[in-house]
Tab-separated table of C-alpha atoms in Angstrom:
chain	number	residue	atom	x	y	z
A	1495	MET	CA	285.316	238.804	91.742
A	1496	PRO	CA	283.893	235.810	90.175
A	1497	ILE	CA	285.374	231.982	90.883
A	1498	SER	CA	287.428	230.060	88.912
A	1499	PHE	CA	287.475	226.308	88.250
A	1500	PRO	CA	290.683	224.605	86.563
A	1501	MET	CA	289.545	222.933	83.342
A	1502	LEU	CA	289.923	219.421	83.442
A	1503	SER	CA	293.090	217.318	81.887
A	1504	PHE	CA	293.968	213.844	81.752
A	1505	ASN	CA	296.755	211.624	80.116
A	1506	PHE	CA	295.926	208.210	79.730
A	1507	SER	CA	298.797	206.619	78.299
A	1508	PRO	CA	299.521	204.465	79.517
A	1509	PHE	CA	296.140	202.857	79.811
A	1510	PRO	CA	295.263	202.325	83.286
A	1511	VAL	CA	293.979	198.783	83.345
A	1512	ILE	CA	292.129	198.000	86.274
A	1513	GLU	CA	291.779	194.544	88.557
A	1514	THR	CA	289.361	193.517	91.208
A	1515	GLU	CA	288.712	190.345	93.138
A	1516	ARG	CA	287.441	188.795	89.766
A	1517	LEU	CA	287.943	191.442	87.197
A	1518	ARG	CA	290.165	193.212	84.937
A	1519	LEU	CA	289.255	196.043	83.406
A	1520	ARG	CA	291.713	196.729	80.161
A	1521	ALA	CA	291.652	198.456	77.030
A	1522	ILE	CA	289.450	197.573	74.162
A	1523	THR	CA	291.430	196.295	71.048
A	1524	PRO	CA	290.604	195.906	67.787
A	1525	GLY	CA	290.625	192.031	68.315
A	1526	ASP	CA	287.628	192.701	70.890
A	1527	ILE	CA	285.772	193.853	67.986
A	1528	PRO	CA	283.571	190.791	66.866
A	1529	ILE	CA	282.755	190.123	69.874
A	1530	LEU	CA	281.903	193.749	70.527
A	1531	ARG	CA	279.698	193.176	68.108
A	1532	GLU	CA	278.039	190.334	69.541
A	1533	LEU	CA	277.135	192.077	73.127
A	1534	ARG	CA	275.722	195.173	70.839
A	1535	ILE	CA	273.487	193.217	69.484
A	1536	ASP	CA	272.161	190.842	71.876
A	1537	ASP	CA	268.326	191.147	72.697
A	1538	ASP	CA	268.738	190.464	75.447
A	1539	VAL	CA	271.718	193.230	76.098
A	1540	GLN	CA	270.252	196.043	73.896
A	1541	MET	CA	266.855	195.718	75.330
A	1542	TYR	CA	267.018	198.925	77.334
A	1543	ILE	CA	268.884	200.726	74.478
A	1544	LYS	CA	266.647	202.421	71.332
A	1545	ARG	CA	268.555	201.833	68.357
A	1546	PRO	CA	268.948	200.209	65.135
A	1547	ARG	CA	270.256	196.374	65.183
A	1548	GLU	CA	274.064	197.673	64.508
A	1549	THR	CA	276.373	195.833	61.655
A	1550	MET	CA	279.894	194.874	61.402
A	1551	GLU	CA	281.073	198.406	59.984
A	1552	ARG	CA	279.206	200.406	62.442
A	1553	THR	CA	280.835	197.937	65.560
A	1554	ARG	CA	284.372	198.976	64.207
A	1555	GLU	CA	283.282	202.346	63.591
A	1556	VAL	CA	282.430	202.465	67.713
A	1557	ALA	CA	285.481	200.719	68.782
A	1558	GLY	CA	287.748	202.853	66.701
A	1559	GLN	CA	285.646	205.843	68.679
A	1560	MET	CA	286.382	204.196	72.126
A	1561	MET	CA	290.174	203.738	71.266
A	1562	SER	CA	290.544	207.507	69.731
A	1563	ASN	CA	288.497	208.998	72.114
A	1564	VAL	CA	291.677	207.010	74.487
A	1565	GLU	CA	294.511	208.519	72.349
A	1566	ASN	CA	293.179	211.837	72.475
A	1567	ASN	CA	292.225	211.607	76.034
A	1568	GLU	CA	288.821	212.481	75.600
A	1569	ALA	CA	287.070	209.986	77.022
A	1570	ILE	CA	287.688	205.786	78.379
A	1571	SER	CA	286.385	202.663	78.018
A	1572	TRP	CA	287.386	199.405	79.120
A	1573	ALA	CA	286.364	195.606	77.879
A	1574	ILE	CA	285.485	194.199	81.072
A	1575	THR	CA	286.974	190.650	81.673
A	1576	MET	CA	287.082	188.090	84.218
A	1577	ARG	CA	290.357	187.898	85.595
A	1578	VAL	CA	291.594	184.736	85.624
A	1579	SER	CA	289.409	183.151	82.243
A	1580	GLY	CA	289.782	185.983	80.368
A	1581	ALA	CA	287.020	185.862	79.385
A	1582	PHE	CA	285.069	188.866	77.680
A	1583	VAL	CA	282.368	190.213	80.015
A	1584	GLY	CA	281.079	194.048	78.541
A	1585	THR	CA	282.331	197.304	78.687
A	1586	ILE	CA	282.555	200.100	81.141
A	1587	GLY	CA	283.401	203.668	80.001
A	1588	LEU	CA	283.454	207.482	80.702
A	1589	TRP	CA	282.553	209.418	78.574
A	1590	GLN	CA	280.922	213.080	77.697
A	1591	ILE	CA	283.552	214.472	79.691
A	1592	ASP	CA	282.555	217.871	80.317
A	1593	LYS	CA	285.788	219.336	81.334
A	1594	TYR	CA	285.055	222.773	81.916
A	1595	HIS	CA	282.240	221.688	84.166
A	1596	GLN	CA	284.098	218.737	85.489
A	1597	LYS	CA	281.693	215.809	84.933
A	1598	GLY	CA	281.204	212.519	82.322
A	1599	GLU	CA	278.633	210.056	81.841
A	1600	ILE	CA	279.145	206.342	83.068
A	1601	GLY	CA	277.954	203.751	80.637
A	1602	TYR	CA	278.132	199.901	80.834
A	1603	MET	CA	276.767	196.610	79.684
A	1604	THR	CA	277.631	193.358	80.273
A	1605	PHE	CA	276.217	189.704	78.627
A	1606	LYS	CA	273.339	188.476	80.222
A	1607	GLN	CA	274.868	185.279	81.528
A	1608	TYR	CA	277.108	188.156	83.835
A	1609	TRP	CA	273.800	189.573	85.332
A	1610	ASN	CA	272.809	189.183	88.866
A	1611	LYS	CA	276.561	188.029	89.938
A	1612	GLY	CA	277.436	191.761	91.252
A	1613	ILE	CA	279.940	191.911	88.301
A	1614	VAL	CA	278.461	195.378	87.031
A	1615	SER	CA	278.634	196.663	90.517
A	1616	GLU	CA	282.193	195.341	90.974
A	1617	ALA	CA	283.593	196.919	87.648
A	1618	LEU	CA	281.313	200.336	88.051
A	1619	LYS	CA	282.847	201.046	91.751
A	1620	GLU	CA	286.155	200.929	90.243
A	1621	VAL	CA	285.473	203.265	87.848
A	1622	ILE	CA	283.228	205.845	89.841
A	1623	ASP	CA	286.828	205.436	91.764
A	1624	TYR	CA	288.958	206.248	88.821
A	1625	GLY	CA	286.872	209.382	87.729
A	1626	PHE	CA	286.783	211.051	90.973
A	1627	LYS	CA	290.000	210.322	92.355
A	1628	VAL	CA	292.228	210.087	89.106
A	1629	MET	CA	290.625	212.294	86.361
A	1630	LYS	CA	289.321	214.531	89.493
A	1631	LEU	CA	285.696	214.509	88.028
A	1632	HIS	CA	283.193	216.268	90.524
A	1633	ARG	CA	280.275	214.942	89.272
A	1634	ILE	CA	279.546	211.500	86.856
A	1635	GLU	CA	276.140	211.131	85.784
A	1636	ALA	CA	274.017	208.182	84.045
A	1637	GLU	CA	270.842	207.891	82.040
A	1638	ILE	CA	269.241	204.956	81.619
A	1639	ASP	CA	265.515	203.631	80.362
A	1640	PRO	CA	263.801	203.933	83.698
A	1641	ASP	CA	262.070	200.112	82.861
A	1642	ASN	CA	265.741	199.184	83.480
A	1643	ILE	CA	265.015	198.505	87.233
A	1644	ALA	CA	267.968	196.339	87.525
A	1645	SER	CA	270.524	199.411	86.213
A	1646	GLY	CA	268.641	201.911	88.375
A	1647	ARG	CA	269.465	200.060	91.751
A	1648	VAL	CA	273.002	199.034	90.918
A	1649	LEU	CA	273.398	203.089	90.394
A	1650	GLU	CA	271.565	203.920	93.694
A	1651	LYS	CA	273.271	200.765	95.725
A	1652	LEU	CA	276.626	202.875	95.124
A	1653	GLY	CA	275.278	206.015	95.519
A	1654	PHE	CA	273.778	207.519	92.405
A	1655	ALA	CA	270.316	209.920	93.019
A	1656	ARG	CA	268.184	209.982	90.505
A	1657	GLU	CA	267.594	213.618	89.643
A	1658	ALA	CA	265.341	213.319	87.286
A	1659	TYR	CA	262.775	211.743	85.115
A	1660	TYR	CA	262.133	212.907	81.262
A	1661	LYS	CA	258.672	212.228	79.392
A	1662	GLU	CA	259.069	211.019	75.910
A	1663	ASP	CA	262.804	212.249	75.527
A	1664	TYR	CA	263.983	210.914	72.675
A	1665	TYR	CA	262.198	209.341	69.541
A	1666	TYR	CA	262.527	205.814	67.871
A	1667	GLU	CA	261.019	204.009	65.555
A	1668	GLY	CA	257.794	206.700	65.813
A	1669	LYS	CA	257.385	206.395	69.141
A	1670	PHE	CA	258.936	208.647	71.894
A	1671	PHE	CA	260.306	207.031	74.775
A	1672	ASP	CA	261.366	208.046	78.730
A	1673	SER	CA	264.802	208.261	80.643
A	1674	ALA	CA	265.730	208.723	84.064
A	1675	ARG	CA	268.943	210.674	84.728
A	1676	TYR	CA	271.005	210.057	88.167
A	1677	GLY	CA	274.147	211.638	89.298
A	1678	LEU	CA	276.540	211.487	91.803
A	1679	LEU	CA	279.069	213.932	93.697
A	1680	THR	CA	282.729	213.167	94.458
A	1681	ALA	CA	283.144	212.213	98.381
A	1682	TYR	CA	286.755	213.126	97.328
A	1683	LYS	CA	287.025	216.907	98.086
């Protein structure tokens, strides 16, 4: 008899605000669109993300999709903010959710002035816990540019293993680029 796994189901209402010692992960709102655009057009932030320079209209679409995904319980994205000042640091989320296979992909980005301060690790740890404990994911994946050594280190520090290296995996502006895939299995069995 085949083994049957229950398909996951989640409800992001009310929105799960997550607080750490320094951070507050909250819902992305329409008021975040201007700062979200600044993040998504910052050359340093986008160094390892191959996509055309984003227009304000495209940022509105992306933010709208993030909010819609939460409303429809399909994926979840948080604004990373400083707990005391409320400063917008970046974004983090679980998307590409495969409910049948009980997995999702994690993604994150922050403004450069917040790099190398442990902020991504702090936020990532909480979102991983949320993904495994609340969403009941079995696996969380991340795909990065292999040249992004800092991102790879953060993932490995939190238990992810680099499972694959794809040569010339995607095409952008007349050139092929490599990608690396990381994975983490739940420790909450």
